[in-house]
XYZ file of C-alpha atoms in Angstrom:
340
model
C 0.000 0.000 0.000
C 2.788 2.404 0.949
C 4.731 1.467 -2.167
C 1.720 2.374 -4.283
C 1.584 5.839 -2.678
C 5.244 6.411 -3.421
C 4.843 5.406 -7.085
C 1.752 7.587 -7.504
C 3.570 10.530 -5.960
C 6.623 9.917 -8.176
C 4.459 9.941 -11.289
C 2.543 13.049 -10.166
C 5.749 14.953 -9.368
C 7.345 14.006 -12.698
C 4.335 15.085 -14.748
C 3.909 18.352 -12.796
C 7.592 19.284 -13.186
C 7.542 18.586 -16.940
C 4.491 20.849 -17.355
C 6.015 23.781 -15.389
C 6.572 26.802 -17.679
C 8.574 29.129 -15.436
C 10.552 29.389 -12.230
C 7.526 30.470 -10.209
C 5.716 27.234 -11.107
C 8.800 25.199 -10.174
C 9.123 26.970 -6.834
C 5.451 26.267 -6.119
C 6.070 22.558 -6.867
C 9.125 22.558 -4.616
C 6.975 23.800 -1.740
C 4.157 21.369 -2.659
C 6.349 18.256 -2.593
C 9.388 19.144 -0.453
C 8.188 21.896 1.889
C 7.560 21.446 5.618
C 3.958 20.603 4.855
C 4.745 18.964 1.481
C 3.484 15.612 0.284
C 6.869 13.837 0.466
C 7.487 15.285 3.913
C 4.091 13.925 4.949
C 5.188 10.436 3.851
C 8.228 10.652 6.095
C 6.055 11.722 9.006
C 3.767 8.706 8.402
C 6.621 6.308 9.211
C 5.545 6.382 12.844
C 2.539 4.258 11.886
C 4.744 1.474 10.449
C 6.290 -1.419 12.300
C 10.007 -1.222 13.190
C 10.784 -3.808 10.529
C 9.082 -1.811 7.726
C 10.519 1.603 8.568
C 14.065 1.251 7.145
C 12.942 0.095 3.708
C 10.134 2.662 3.549
C 12.409 5.481 4.665
C 14.957 4.567 2.012
C 12.306 4.650 -0.729
C 10.952 8.037 0.436
C 14.463 9.566 0.602
C 15.163 8.194 -2.877
C 11.944 9.841 -4.117
C 12.906 13.119 -2.423
C 16.337 13.120 -4.086
C 14.746 12.262 -7.445
C 12.235 15.131 -7.193
C 14.932 17.628 -6.114
C 17.098 16.579 -9.061
C 14.189 16.867 -11.501
C 13.325 20.367 -10.192
C 16.935 21.568 -10.490
C 17.325 20.071 -13.964
C 14.124 21.638 -15.267
C 15.064 25.011 -13.738
C 18.402 24.841 -15.590
C 16.584 24.005 -18.826
C 14.256 27.014 -18.386
C 17.242 29.307 -17.704
C 19.076 28.051 -20.808
C 15.943 28.488 -22.932
C 15.454 32.068 -21.643
C 19.096 32.882 -22.362
C 18.853 31.504 -25.880
C 15.657 33.473 -26.536
C 17.291 36.649 -25.268
C 20.332 36.122 -27.476
C 18.091 35.581 -30.490
C 16.134 38.758 -29.703
C 19.306 40.809 -29.252
C 21.143 39.609 -32.339
C 23.281 42.430 -33.769
C 23.621 43.139 -37.440
C 27.357 43.823 -37.642
C 26.952 45.198 -41.170
C 25.041 48.261 -39.907
C 27.073 51.481 -39.475
C 28.020 52.178 -35.854
C 26.376 54.972 -33.906
C 28.659 57.967 -33.690
C 29.712 58.860 -30.158
C 28.987 62.498 -29.274
C 31.438 64.026 -26.840
C 30.674 67.179 -24.882
C 33.127 70.031 -24.404
C 33.540 73.151 -22.335
C 31.239 76.156 -22.863
C 32.930 79.326 -24.225
C 32.424 80.992 -20.824
C 34.078 78.068 -19.057
C 36.991 78.061 -21.489
C 37.504 81.804 -21.012
C 37.314 81.498 -17.210
C 39.827 78.652 -17.128
C 42.196 80.688 -19.290
C 41.968 83.766 -17.040
C 42.395 81.650 -13.888
C 45.446 79.943 -15.408
C 47.076 83.317 -16.120
C 46.553 84.760 -12.637
C 47.358 81.545 -10.767
C 50.613 81.595 -12.714
C 51.262 85.072 -11.251
C 50.690 83.838 -7.704
C 47.025 84.730 -7.240
C 44.456 82.532 -5.510
C 40.865 82.027 -6.678
C 38.219 82.950 -4.094
C 34.443 82.648 -4.306
C 31.655 84.256 -2.301
C 27.842 84.287 -1.927
C 25.619 85.472 -4.754
C 22.969 86.565 -2.231
C 24.841 89.308 -0.412
C 24.446 91.949 2.281
C 24.014 95.533 1.096
C 26.923 96.524 3.339
C 29.421 94.265 1.518
C 28.054 94.964 -1.963
C 27.942 98.749 -1.541
C 28.744 100.119 1.933
C 32.263 98.740 2.417
C 33.083 99.671 -1.195
C 32.586 103.395 -0.552
C 29.092 103.441 -2.073
C 26.811 104.659 0.752
C 23.028 104.914 0.475
C 22.043 107.672 -1.944
C 25.289 107.434 -3.964
C 24.685 107.805 -7.741
C 26.657 104.584 -8.413
C 23.788 102.628 -6.859
C 21.521 103.778 -9.684
C 24.017 102.502 -12.250
C 24.069 99.120 -10.522
C 20.362 98.815 -9.766
C 19.760 95.229 -8.657
C 17.291 92.752 -7.189
C 16.611 93.254 -3.470
C 15.458 90.491 -1.118
C 14.808 93.053 1.622
C 16.340 96.381 2.707
C 19.672 94.800 3.657
C 19.968 91.713 1.424
C 20.275 91.676 -2.368
C 21.614 89.756 -5.333
C 25.175 91.039 -5.672
C 25.907 93.454 -8.514
C 29.664 92.853 -8.488
C 32.108 90.326 -7.121
C 33.915 93.184 -5.337
C 31.854 92.130 -2.310
C 34.167 89.090 -2.062
C 37.154 91.459 -1.948
C 35.587 93.284 1.018
C 35.024 89.979 2.826
C 38.641 88.881 2.266
C 40.089 92.246 3.343
C 37.947 92.143 6.494
C 39.645 88.871 7.508
C 42.924 90.790 7.860
C 45.169 88.064 6.409
C 47.758 90.145 4.562
C 49.196 90.351 1.965
C 46.345 89.561 -0.464
C 46.619 88.402 -4.075
C 43.308 87.073 -5.324
C 40.779 86.956 -8.116
C 37.090 86.351 -7.460
C 35.030 85.071 -10.411
C 31.269 84.629 -10.159
C 27.756 85.441 -11.297
C 26.355 88.934 -10.684
C 22.942 90.480 -11.221
C 21.674 93.853 -12.441
C 18.261 94.900 -13.716
C 19.522 95.469 -17.266
C 17.441 94.917 -20.381
C 18.539 91.966 -22.510
C 20.355 92.917 -25.706
C 23.500 91.970 -27.616
C 25.817 93.263 -24.866
C 23.678 93.286 -21.694
C 21.911 90.728 -19.495
C 20.314 90.828 -16.027
C 22.650 87.959 -15.091
C 26.283 87.760 -16.188
C 29.739 86.938 -14.813
C 32.606 89.044 -13.514
C 36.212 88.320 -12.636
C 37.643 90.847 -10.205
C 41.162 90.954 -8.839
C 42.697 92.450 -5.707
C 46.247 92.948 -4.450
C 46.969 94.404 -0.994
C 50.554 94.687 0.235
C 53.159 97.210 1.351
C 54.636 99.556 -1.263
C 52.148 98.613 -4.024
C 52.030 101.282 -6.747
C 50.060 102.100 -9.877
C 53.034 100.811 -11.861
C 52.430 97.351 -10.364
C 48.846 97.545 -11.572
C 49.923 98.588 -15.071
C 52.501 95.798 -15.280
C 50.029 93.173 -14.052
C 47.371 94.123 -16.591
C 49.946 94.375 -19.368
C 51.109 90.814 -18.610
C 47.504 89.606 -18.441
C 46.639 91.140 -21.831
C 49.712 89.645 -23.523
C 48.951 86.181 -22.112
C 45.297 86.350 -23.132
C 45.446 88.049 -26.548
C 49.021 87.512 -27.718
C 52.561 88.782 -27.022
C 52.219 91.784 -29.362
C 49.244 93.212 -27.432
C 49.662 96.716 -26.002
C 47.597 98.309 -23.238
C 46.340 101.845 -22.751
C 44.850 103.307 -19.557
C 42.271 106.098 -19.695
C 41.228 108.106 -16.598
C 37.867 107.074 -15.182
C 35.960 107.109 -11.899
C 35.028 104.197 -9.628
C 33.887 104.890 -6.047
C 36.129 102.204 -4.517
C 39.386 103.104 -6.330
C 41.406 106.316 -6.564
C 42.897 106.968 -9.056
C 40.834 104.855 -11.445
C 41.189 103.928 -15.092
C 39.644 101.972 -17.929
C 41.951 99.683 -19.872
C 42.080 99.273 -23.659
C 44.106 96.718 -25.590
C 45.242 96.844 -29.190
C 42.878 94.966 -31.482
C 44.193 91.434 -31.903
C 42.652 91.216 -35.387
C 44.288 94.251 -36.990
C 47.038 94.888 -34.369
C 45.958 98.499 -33.890
C 45.524 99.490 -37.531
C 41.717 99.710 -37.361
C 39.189 97.183 -38.654
C 35.528 96.181 -38.491
C 36.117 94.228 -35.283
C 37.443 97.260 -33.354
C 35.164 99.672 -35.266
C 38.183 101.357 -36.841
C 39.631 102.473 -33.492
C 42.517 100.020 -33.276
C 41.757 99.634 -29.538
C 39.240 97.530 -27.594
C 38.088 98.292 -24.035
C 38.334 95.231 -21.765
C 38.231 96.221 -18.066
C 38.249 98.830 -15.295
C 40.859 99.202 -12.572
C 42.436 101.503 -9.997
C 44.222 101.845 -6.672
C 42.053 100.768 -3.733
C 40.532 103.848 -2.064
C 42.061 104.523 1.399
C 38.555 104.783 2.871
C 37.752 101.272 1.604
C 40.890 99.967 3.330
C 39.882 101.690 6.582
C 36.333 100.293 6.504
C 37.781 96.790 6.061
C 40.198 97.204 8.990
C 43.419 97.820 7.028
C 45.755 100.759 7.784
C 46.058 102.776 4.520
C 49.286 104.378 5.767
C 50.983 100.975 5.885
C 49.234 99.031 3.105
C 48.214 99.943 -0.422
C 46.584 97.933 -3.156
C 44.994 97.817 -6.551
C 41.838 96.228 -7.926
C 40.506 95.436 -11.373
C 37.390 93.876 -12.836
C 36.506 92.339 -16.193
C 33.310 90.800 -17.530
C 33.764 87.108 -18.309
C 31.317 87.304 -21.209
C 33.298 90.277 -22.527
C 36.428 88.115 -22.658
C 34.551 85.228 -24.321
C 32.964 87.520 -26.929
C 36.309 89.044 -27.834
C 38.403 85.882 -27.747
C 35.985 83.809 -29.831
C 34.721 86.709 -31.985
C 31.073 86.351 -30.955
C 28.949 89.386 -31.780
C 25.912 88.734 -29.550
C 26.054 87.878 -25.843
C 22.656 86.168 -25.997
C 24.127 83.350 -28.081
C 26.044 82.178 -25.009
C 22.836 81.318 -23.164
C 20.454 80.063 -25.845
C 21.833 76.482 -25.617
C 21.828 76.128 -29.384
C 23.993 73.087 -30.119
C 24.765 74.373 -33.606
C 26.413 77.410 -32.024
C 28.126 75.638 -29.107
C 29.624 72.929 -31.340
C 31.787 75.583 -32.993
C 33.876 75.772 -29.839
């Protein structure tokens, strides 16, 4: 009687395993026959009802059935895995005669390239690169730069205010004030970053653009040091034949102040369409740091002097890559960007 049960169970298990179509069905069969409450396990538990003489032979037959079912389950699972792999390989067959897809590599934006070039030049002259917050206090953006409330320069740099004392910075000179306030002298730094002004968008203006400003504070610094620094910068950026020219100007935080022109790197000063026939191109503003600015930042103007300069990053990019409209830099047109 017990032998008949074993044979029936063997036949049932074999047929069920052969009909299984996926791993889930096989796992269900494993639980059905071999689990704690499975049919083969139940046979083993029924051995207590047999006589001592019958138990060894019956137990051997049940264990043989258990091993047979486990082997059949594992074998069928391997067959299903091999079949799935073969089907996947057939579905993913590659036609090696088709042309390969061309890899598209990205590259640096013109602004990034220009910034890296300027940083390389000044780091080579011993400057460090410092960054500061774009959301700034009015005192650092204007007050400590000798631009008190009511000063006309505030109208020229009208910006976006968060409240009466917090704004979006109009110039990275605010970073210079923060560094001077720390009192770690001497200082040789440039501070690149995004600035904001409520300008209308056109070919040369944007409400958001980038500046790179520089600052040197040390003993016995003169205007000649400023001239030599900017002359070296211009030659490194535009070529060794580049000449510089300083024109008197006014900035509230420097005295004396100047605007800097360089000879046109297209016509070398002869006059062309690029420089509008002038032979010179304006690139930046500069000057000696105003003594009052030094005092407000805790530096003795009788012992230390310094110079500062500032250039628009987009201005450098437009000139260096001969781009005639600033808006092109931000329109994300791949046809334009791929040229660089």
